[in-house]
Coordinates of N, CA, C and O in Angstrom, one line a residue:
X265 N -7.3 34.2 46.6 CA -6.5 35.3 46.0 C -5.2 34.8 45.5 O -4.4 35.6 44.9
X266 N -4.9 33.4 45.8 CA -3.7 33.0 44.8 C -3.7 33.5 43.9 O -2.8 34.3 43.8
X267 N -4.7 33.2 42.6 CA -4.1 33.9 41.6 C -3.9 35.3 41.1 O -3.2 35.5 40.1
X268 N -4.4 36.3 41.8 CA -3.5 37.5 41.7 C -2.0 37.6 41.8 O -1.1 38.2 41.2
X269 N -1.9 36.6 43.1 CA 0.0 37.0 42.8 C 0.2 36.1 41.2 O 0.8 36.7 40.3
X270 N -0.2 35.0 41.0 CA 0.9 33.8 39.9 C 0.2 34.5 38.7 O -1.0 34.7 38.9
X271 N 0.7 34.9 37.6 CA 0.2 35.7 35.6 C -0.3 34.1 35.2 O 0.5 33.2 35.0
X272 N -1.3 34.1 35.0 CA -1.9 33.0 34.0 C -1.2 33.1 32.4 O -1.6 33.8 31.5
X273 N 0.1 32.1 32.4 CA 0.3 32.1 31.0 C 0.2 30.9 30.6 O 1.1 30.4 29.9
X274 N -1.1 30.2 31.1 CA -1.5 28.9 30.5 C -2.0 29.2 29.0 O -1.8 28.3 28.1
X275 N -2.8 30.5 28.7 CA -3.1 30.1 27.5 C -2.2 31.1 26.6 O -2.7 31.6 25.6
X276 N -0.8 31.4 26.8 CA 0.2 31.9 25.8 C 0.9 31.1 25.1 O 1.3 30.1 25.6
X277 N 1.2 31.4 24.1 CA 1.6 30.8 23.2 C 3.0 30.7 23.6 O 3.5 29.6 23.8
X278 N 3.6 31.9 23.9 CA 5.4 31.6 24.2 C 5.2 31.8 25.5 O 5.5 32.9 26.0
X279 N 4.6 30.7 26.2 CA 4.5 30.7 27.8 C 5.7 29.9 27.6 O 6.1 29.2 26.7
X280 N 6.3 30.2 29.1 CA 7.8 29.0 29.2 C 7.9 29.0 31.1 O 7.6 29.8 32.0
X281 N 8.3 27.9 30.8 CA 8.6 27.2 32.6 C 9.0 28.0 33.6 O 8.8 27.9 34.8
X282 N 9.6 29.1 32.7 CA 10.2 30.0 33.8 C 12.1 29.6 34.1 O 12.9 30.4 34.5
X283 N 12.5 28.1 33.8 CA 13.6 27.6 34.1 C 14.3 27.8 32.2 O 13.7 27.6 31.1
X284 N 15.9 28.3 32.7 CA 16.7 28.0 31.5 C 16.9 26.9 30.6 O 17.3 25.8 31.1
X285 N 16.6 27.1 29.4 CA 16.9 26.1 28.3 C 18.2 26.4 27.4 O 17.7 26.7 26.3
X286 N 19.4 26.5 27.5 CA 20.2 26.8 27.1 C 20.3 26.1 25.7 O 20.2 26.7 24.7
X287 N 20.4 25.0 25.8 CA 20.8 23.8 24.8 C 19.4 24.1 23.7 O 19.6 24.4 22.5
X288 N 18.2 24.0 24.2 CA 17.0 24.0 23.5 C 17.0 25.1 22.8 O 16.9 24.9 21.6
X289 N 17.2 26.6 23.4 CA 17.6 28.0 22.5 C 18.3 28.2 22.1 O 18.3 29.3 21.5
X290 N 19.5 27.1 21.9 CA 20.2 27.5 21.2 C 20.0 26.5 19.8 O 20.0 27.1 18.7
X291 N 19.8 25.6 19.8 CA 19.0 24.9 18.6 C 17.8 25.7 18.0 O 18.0 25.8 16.8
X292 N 17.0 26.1 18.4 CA 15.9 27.2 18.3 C 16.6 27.9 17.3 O 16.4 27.7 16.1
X293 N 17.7 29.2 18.3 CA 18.3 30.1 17.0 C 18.9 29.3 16.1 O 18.3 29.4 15.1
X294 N 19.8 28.3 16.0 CA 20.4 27.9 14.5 C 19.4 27.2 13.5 O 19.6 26.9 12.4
X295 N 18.5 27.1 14.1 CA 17.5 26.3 12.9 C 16.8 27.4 12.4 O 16.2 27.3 11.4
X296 N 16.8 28.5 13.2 CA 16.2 29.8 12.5 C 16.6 30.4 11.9 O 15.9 31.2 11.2
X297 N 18.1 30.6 11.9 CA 19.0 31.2 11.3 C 19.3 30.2 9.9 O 19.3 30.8 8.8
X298 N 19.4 29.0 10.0 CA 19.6 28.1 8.8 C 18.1 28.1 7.9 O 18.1 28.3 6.7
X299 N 16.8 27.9 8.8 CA 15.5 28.1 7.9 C 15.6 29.2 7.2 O 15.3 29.0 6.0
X300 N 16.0 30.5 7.6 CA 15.8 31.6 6.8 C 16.9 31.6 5.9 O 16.5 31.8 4.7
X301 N 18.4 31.4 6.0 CA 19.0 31.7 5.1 C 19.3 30.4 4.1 O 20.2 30.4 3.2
X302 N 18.2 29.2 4.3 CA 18.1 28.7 3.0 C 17.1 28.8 2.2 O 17.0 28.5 1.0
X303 N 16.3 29.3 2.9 CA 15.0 30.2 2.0 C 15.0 30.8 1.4 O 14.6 30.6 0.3
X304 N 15.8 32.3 1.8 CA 16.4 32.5 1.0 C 17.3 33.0 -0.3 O 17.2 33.8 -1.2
X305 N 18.3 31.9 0.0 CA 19.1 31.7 -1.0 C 18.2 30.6 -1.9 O 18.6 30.6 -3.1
X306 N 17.0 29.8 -1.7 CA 16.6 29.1 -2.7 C 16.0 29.8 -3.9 O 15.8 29.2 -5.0
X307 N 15.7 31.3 -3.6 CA 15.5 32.2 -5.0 C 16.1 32.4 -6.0 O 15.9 33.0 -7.1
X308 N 17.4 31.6 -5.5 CA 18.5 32.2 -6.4 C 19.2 30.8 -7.3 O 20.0 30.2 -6.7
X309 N 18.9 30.6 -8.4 CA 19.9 29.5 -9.1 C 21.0 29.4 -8.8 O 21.2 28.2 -8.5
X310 N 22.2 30.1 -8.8 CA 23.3 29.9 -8.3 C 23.2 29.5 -7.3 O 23.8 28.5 -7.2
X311 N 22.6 29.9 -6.1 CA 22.8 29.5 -4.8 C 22.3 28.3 -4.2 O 22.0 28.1 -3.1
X312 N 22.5 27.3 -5.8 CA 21.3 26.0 -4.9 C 22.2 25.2 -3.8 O 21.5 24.8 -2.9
X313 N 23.8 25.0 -3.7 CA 24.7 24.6 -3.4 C 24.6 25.1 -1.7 O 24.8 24.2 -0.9
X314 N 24.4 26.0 -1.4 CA 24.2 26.9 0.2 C 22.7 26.5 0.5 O 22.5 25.8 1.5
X315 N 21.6 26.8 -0.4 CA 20.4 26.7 0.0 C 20.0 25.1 0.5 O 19.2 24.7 1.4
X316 N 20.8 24.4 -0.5 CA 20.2 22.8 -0.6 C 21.1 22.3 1.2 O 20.4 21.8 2.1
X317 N 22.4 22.7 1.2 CA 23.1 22.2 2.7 C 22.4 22.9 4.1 O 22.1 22.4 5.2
X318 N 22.2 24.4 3.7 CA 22.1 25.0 4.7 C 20.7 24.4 4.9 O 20.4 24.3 6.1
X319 N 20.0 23.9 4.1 CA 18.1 23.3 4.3 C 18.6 21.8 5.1 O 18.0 21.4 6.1
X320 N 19.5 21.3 4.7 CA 19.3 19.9 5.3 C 19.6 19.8 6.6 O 18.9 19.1 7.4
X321 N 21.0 20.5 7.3 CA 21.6 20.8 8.3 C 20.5 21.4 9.1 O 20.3 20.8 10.1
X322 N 19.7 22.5 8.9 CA 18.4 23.1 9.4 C 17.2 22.1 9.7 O 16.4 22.2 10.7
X323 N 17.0 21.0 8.6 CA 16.1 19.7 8.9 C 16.9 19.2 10.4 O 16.7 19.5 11.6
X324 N 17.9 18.6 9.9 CA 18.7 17.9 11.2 C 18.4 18.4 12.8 O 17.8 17.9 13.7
X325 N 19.3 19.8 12.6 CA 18.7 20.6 13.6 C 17.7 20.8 14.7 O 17.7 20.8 16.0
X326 N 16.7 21.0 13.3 CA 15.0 21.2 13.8 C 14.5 20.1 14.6 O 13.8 20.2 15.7
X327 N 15.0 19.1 13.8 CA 14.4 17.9 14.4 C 14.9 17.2 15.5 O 14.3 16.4 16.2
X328 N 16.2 17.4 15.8 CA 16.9 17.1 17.0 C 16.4 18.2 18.5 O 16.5 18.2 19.7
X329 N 15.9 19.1 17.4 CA 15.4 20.6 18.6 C 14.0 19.7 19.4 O 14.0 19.3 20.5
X330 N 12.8 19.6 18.3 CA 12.0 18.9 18.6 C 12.0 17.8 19.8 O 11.1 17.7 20.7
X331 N 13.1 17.1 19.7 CA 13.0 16.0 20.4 C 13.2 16.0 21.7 O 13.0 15.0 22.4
X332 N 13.8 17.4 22.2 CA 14.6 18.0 22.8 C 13.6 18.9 24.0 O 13.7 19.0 25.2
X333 N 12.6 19.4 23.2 CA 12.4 20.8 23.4 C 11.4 20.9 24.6 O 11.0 19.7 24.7
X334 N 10.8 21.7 25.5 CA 10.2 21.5 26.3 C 9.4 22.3 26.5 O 8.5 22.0 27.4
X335 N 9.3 23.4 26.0 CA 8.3 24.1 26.0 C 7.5 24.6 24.5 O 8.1 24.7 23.4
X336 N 6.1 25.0 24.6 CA 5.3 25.5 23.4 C 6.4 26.5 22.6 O 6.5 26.3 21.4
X337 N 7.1 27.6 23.5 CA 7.9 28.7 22.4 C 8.9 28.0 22.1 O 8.9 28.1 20.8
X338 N 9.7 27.4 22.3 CA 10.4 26.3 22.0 C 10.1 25.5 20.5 O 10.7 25.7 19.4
X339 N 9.2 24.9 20.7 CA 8.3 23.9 19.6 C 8.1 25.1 18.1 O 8.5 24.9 17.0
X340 N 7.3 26.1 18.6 CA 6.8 26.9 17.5 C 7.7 27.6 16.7 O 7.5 27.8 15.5
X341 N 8.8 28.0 17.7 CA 9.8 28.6 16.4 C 11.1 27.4 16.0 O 11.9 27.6 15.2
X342 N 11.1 26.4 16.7 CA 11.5 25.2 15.6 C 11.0 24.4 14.3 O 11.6 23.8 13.4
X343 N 9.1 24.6 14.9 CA 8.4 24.4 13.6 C 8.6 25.4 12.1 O 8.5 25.0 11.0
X344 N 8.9 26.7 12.6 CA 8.7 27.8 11.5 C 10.2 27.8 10.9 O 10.3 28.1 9.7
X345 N 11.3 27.5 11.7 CA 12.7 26.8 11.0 C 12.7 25.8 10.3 O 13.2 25.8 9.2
X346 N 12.1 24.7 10.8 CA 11.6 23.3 9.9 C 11.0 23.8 8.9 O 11.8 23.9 8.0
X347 N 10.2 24.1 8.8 CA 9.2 24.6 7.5 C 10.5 25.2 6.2 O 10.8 24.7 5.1
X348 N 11.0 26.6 7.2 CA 12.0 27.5 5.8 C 12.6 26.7 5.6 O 12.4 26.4 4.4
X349 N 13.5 25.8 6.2 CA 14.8 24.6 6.0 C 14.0 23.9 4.8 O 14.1 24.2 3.6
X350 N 13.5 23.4 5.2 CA 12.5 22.0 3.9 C 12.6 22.7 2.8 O 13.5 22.6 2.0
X351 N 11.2 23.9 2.7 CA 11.4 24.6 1.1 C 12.6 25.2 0.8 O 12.6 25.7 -0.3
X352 N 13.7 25.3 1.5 CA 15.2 26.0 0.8 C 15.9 24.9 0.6 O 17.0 25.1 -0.1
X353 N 15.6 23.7 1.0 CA 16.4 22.3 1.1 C 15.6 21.6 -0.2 O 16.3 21.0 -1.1
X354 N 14.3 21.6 -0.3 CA 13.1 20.8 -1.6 C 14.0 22.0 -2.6 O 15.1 21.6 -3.1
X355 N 13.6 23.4 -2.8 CA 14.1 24.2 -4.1 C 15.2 24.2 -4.3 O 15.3 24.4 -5.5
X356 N 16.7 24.0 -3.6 CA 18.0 24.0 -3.8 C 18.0 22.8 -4.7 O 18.3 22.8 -5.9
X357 N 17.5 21.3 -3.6 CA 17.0 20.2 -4.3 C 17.3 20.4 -6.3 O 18.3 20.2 -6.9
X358 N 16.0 20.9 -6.6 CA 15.6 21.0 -7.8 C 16.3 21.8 -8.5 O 16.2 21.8 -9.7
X359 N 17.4 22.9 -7.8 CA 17.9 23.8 -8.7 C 19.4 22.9 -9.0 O 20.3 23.3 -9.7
X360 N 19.4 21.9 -8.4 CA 20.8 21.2 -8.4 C 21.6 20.7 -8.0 O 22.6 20.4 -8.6
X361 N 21.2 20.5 -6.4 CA 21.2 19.8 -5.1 C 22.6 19.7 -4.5 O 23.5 20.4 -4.8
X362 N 22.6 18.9 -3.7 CA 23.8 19.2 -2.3 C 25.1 18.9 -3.6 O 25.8 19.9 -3.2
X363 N 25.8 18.4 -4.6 CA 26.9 18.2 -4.9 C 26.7 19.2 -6.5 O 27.6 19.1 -7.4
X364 N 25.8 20.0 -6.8 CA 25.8 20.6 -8.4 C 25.9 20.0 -9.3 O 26.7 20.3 -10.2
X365 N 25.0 18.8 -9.2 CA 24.6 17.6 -10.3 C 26.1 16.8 -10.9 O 26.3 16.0 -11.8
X366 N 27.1 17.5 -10.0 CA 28.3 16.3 -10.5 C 28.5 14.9 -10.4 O 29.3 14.1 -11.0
X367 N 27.1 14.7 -9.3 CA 27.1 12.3 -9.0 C 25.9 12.8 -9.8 O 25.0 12.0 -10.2

């Protein structure tokens, strides 16, 4: 009858240790906050200047989150920040990139 007391969240997706990740959630929110808001601003031609920094800093981020990170919920909403970062960081890219084609 063990497992009636302990919740089987072996097969959840945002299962977590149960212990605080302070440092890890908090990279989590800024790369989600940076994935989305260079996403997008990459709709916008003017805004390739915001979309192209806020995408790269959100790469950085993400990927320092990754390396970091310790649990599945952790991992997945750093992946879905990596992802928006890249395409608002690739379209800023193309609209005119981190300096507004001045080098």
């Amino acid at each position: 009858m063990a497992q009636a007391l302990r919740p089987n969240t072996a097969g959840s997706l945002f299962a977590t240790d149960g212990k605080p990740h302070p440092l890890q959630d908090t990279l989590l929110a800024v790369t989600l906050v940076l994935g989305v808001t260079a996403f997008i601003t990459s709709f916008f031609h003017s805004l390739h200047l915001l979309s192209s920094w806020t995408g790269l800093v959100g790469i950085l981020t993400g990927a320092y989150g990754q390396w970091v990170s310790e649990t599945t919920r952790e991992r997945f909403g750093l992946i879905l920040g990596l992802g928006a970062a890249a395409v608002g960081f690739f379209i800023g890219m193309a609209h005119g990139g981190l300096f507004g084609g001045v080098w």
